[in-house]
Coordinates of C-alpha atoms in Angstrom, one line a residue:
V72 CA 64.1 -104.4 23.6
S73 CA 64.7 -100.9 22.4
T74 CA 63.7 -97.7 23.9
A75 CA 61.9 -96.9 20.6
I76 CA 59.6 -99.9 21.2
H77 CA 59.0 -98.8 24.8
E78 CA 58.0 -95.2 23.7
A79 CA 56.1 -96.4 20.6
S80 CA 54.1 -98.7 23.0
H81 CA 53.0 -95.6 25.0
C82 CA 52.0 -93.8 21.8
A83 CA 50.2 -96.8 20.2
A84 CA 48.3 -97.5 23.5
A85 CA 47.2 -93.9 23.7
I86 CA 46.1 -93.8 20.1
M87 CA 44.2 -97.1 20.3
L88 CA 42.4 -95.8 23.3
G89 CA 41.4 -92.6 21.4
R90 CA 44.0 -90.3 22.9
P91 CA 46.1 -88.0 20.7
V92 CA 49.9 -88.0 21.0
D93 CA 51.6 -84.6 20.8
H94 CA 55.1 -86.0 20.2
T95 CA 57.7 -88.6 21.2
W96 CA 61.4 -88.5 21.1
L97 CA 64.6 -90.5 21.9
E98 CA 67.9 -89.0 23.2
T99 CA 71.1 -91.0 23.4
G100 CA 73.7 -90.1 26.0
H101 CA 71.4 -88.0 28.2
T102 CA 72.7 -89.5 31.4
F103 CA 75.3 -92.1 30.4
A104 CA 77.2 -92.6 27.2
G105 CA 75.3 -95.0 25.0
E106 CA 72.2 -94.9 27.2
T107 CA 69.0 -94.0 25.3
M108 CA 66.1 -92.4 27.1
G109 CA 62.8 -91.4 25.6
H110 CA 59.5 -89.6 26.2
A111 CA 56.0 -89.9 24.8
N112 CA 53.8 -86.8 25.4
V113 CA 50.2 -87.8 25.6
P114 CA 48.3 -84.7 26.7
L115 CA 45.7 -84.9 29.4
R116 CA 42.4 -83.4 28.5
E117 CA 40.7 -81.7 31.4
K118 CA 41.6 -84.3 34.0
V119 CA 43.4 -87.6 34.3
E120 CA 41.5 -90.3 32.4
A121 CA 41.4 -94.0 33.2
S122 CA 43.1 -94.7 29.9
Q123 CA 46.2 -93.2 31.3
V124 CA 46.7 -96.3 33.5
V125 CA 47.1 -98.4 30.3
V126 CA 49.3 -95.8 28.7
C127 CA 51.6 -95.9 31.8
L128 CA 51.7 -99.7 31.9
A129 CA 52.2 -100.3 28.2
G130 CA 55.9 -99.2 27.9
Y131 CA 57.5 -101.7 30.3
M132 CA 54.9 -104.4 29.7
S133 CA 55.9 -104.3 26.0
E134 CA 59.4 -105.1 27.1
N135 CA 58.4 -108.0 29.4
R136 CA 60.4 -106.2 32.0
A137 CA 61.1 -108.2 35.1
G138 CA 58.9 -106.9 38.0
W139 CA 56.6 -105.2 35.6
P140 CA 53.7 -104.6 36.1
P141 CA 54.5 -104.0 39.7
S142 CA 52.2 -105.3 42.4
Y143 CA 49.4 -102.9 43.4
E144 CA 51.2 -101.9 46.6
D145 CA 54.5 -101.2 44.6
A146 CA 52.5 -99.4 41.8
L147 CA 51.2 -96.8 44.3
D148 CA 54.8 -95.7 44.9
E149 CA 56.1 -96.1 41.2
D150 CA 57.3 -92.8 39.7
R151 CA 59.2 -93.7 36.5
E152 CA 56.0 -93.8 34.5
A153 CA 53.9 -91.7 36.9
L154 CA 51.8 -94.8 37.5
G155 CA 51.5 -94.3 41.2
L156 CA 50.3 -90.7 40.7
V157 CA 47.7 -91.8 38.2
L158 CA 46.4 -94.6 40.3
L159 CA 46.1 -92.3 43.3
K160 CA 44.5 -89.5 41.3
L161 CA 41.9 -91.9 39.9
G162 CA 41.3 -93.7 43.2
V163 CA 42.0 -97.1 41.4
T164 CA 41.4 -100.1 43.6
E165 CA 43.6 -103.2 43.6
E166 CA 40.8 -105.1 41.7
A167 CA 40.5 -102.3 39.1
Y168 CA 44.3 -102.2 38.8
E169 CA 44.3 -106.0 37.9
E170 CA 41.7 -105.3 35.2
F171 CA 43.9 -102.5 33.8
I172 CA 46.8 -105.0 33.6
K173 CA 44.5 -107.5 31.8
L174 CA 43.3 -104.8 29.4
T175 CA 47.0 -103.7 28.7
R176 CA 48.0 -107.4 28.0
D177 CA 45.1 -107.7 25.6
L178 CA 46.0 -104.5 23.9
L179 CA 49.7 -105.5 23.5
A180 CA 48.5 -108.7 21.7
D181 CA 46.2 -106.8 19.3
E182 CA 47.4 -107.0 15.7
D183 CA 46.5 -103.3 15.0
F184 CA 48.3 -102.2 18.1
I185 CA 51.4 -104.2 17.1
R186 CA 51.3 -102.9 13.5
L187 CA 51.1 -99.3 14.7
R188 CA 53.7 -99.7 17.6
D189 CA 56.2 -101.3 15.2
C190 CA 55.7 -98.6 12.6
I191 CA 56.2 -95.8 15.2
A192 CA 59.2 -97.6 16.6
R193 CA 60.9 -97.9 13.2
A194 CA 60.3 -94.2 12.4
L195 CA 61.4 -93.1 15.8
S196 CA 64.6 -95.2 15.5
I197 CA 65.5 -93.2 12.4
A198 CA 64.1 -89.7 13.1
K199 CA 64.6 -89.6 16.9
R200 CA 61.6 -87.2 17.2
L201 CA 58.1 -87.6 15.9
D202 CA 55.6 -84.7 16.2
R203 CA 51.8 -85.0 16.0
G204 CA 51.7 -84.7 12.3
D205 CA 54.3 -87.5 11.9
I206 CA 52.4 -89.8 14.2
E207 CA 49.1 -89.1 12.4
A208 CA 50.8 -89.9 9.1
L209 CA 51.9 -93.2 10.6
C210 CA 48.3 -93.9 11.8
R211 CA 47.1 -93.3 8.2
A212 CA 49.8 -95.6 6.8
T213 CA 48.7 -98.4 9.2
H214 CA 45.0 -97.7 8.7
I215 CA 44.5 -96.8 12.4
P216 CA 41.9 -94.1 13.1
I217 CA 43.5 -90.8 14.3
P218 CA 42.2 -89.6 17.7
E219 CA 40.3 -86.3 17.6
Q220 CA 42.5 -83.4 18.8
E221 CA 41.4 -81.4 21.7
I222 CA 40.2 -77.9 20.9
A223 CA 42.3 -75.3 22.7
A224 CA 40.2 -73.0 24.9

């Protein structure tokens, strides 16, 4: 599974949950030759929102990565996706974490999510960076509502 799908899953999850995405990018050879890393910037509004748990889970869950999602205990220490920090910040219980996992699985199976994720991944594979305007254009092309942007103070 490509890094583009992983990052596109973060983006599509955020958008489907009403969160705007500022940008996403891929970079090859950042750490090792041939290795591709990526990043999806989903700005926090005034505080960490519960939807951030799903955004954190979506990337590796879209890959069916072994050991992902991590157990609740392991998730509290997970730092690659900032999942542990988000769970602790929100005070998420083990029961609530299991519900977030179920919600993420349901989202990953949603036809609109899949259509948007795949569109973002294809564009990201070619362009290597998509800014907010690019992502909004892909939302329009796939008939997915564009989340409202925050108004800067």
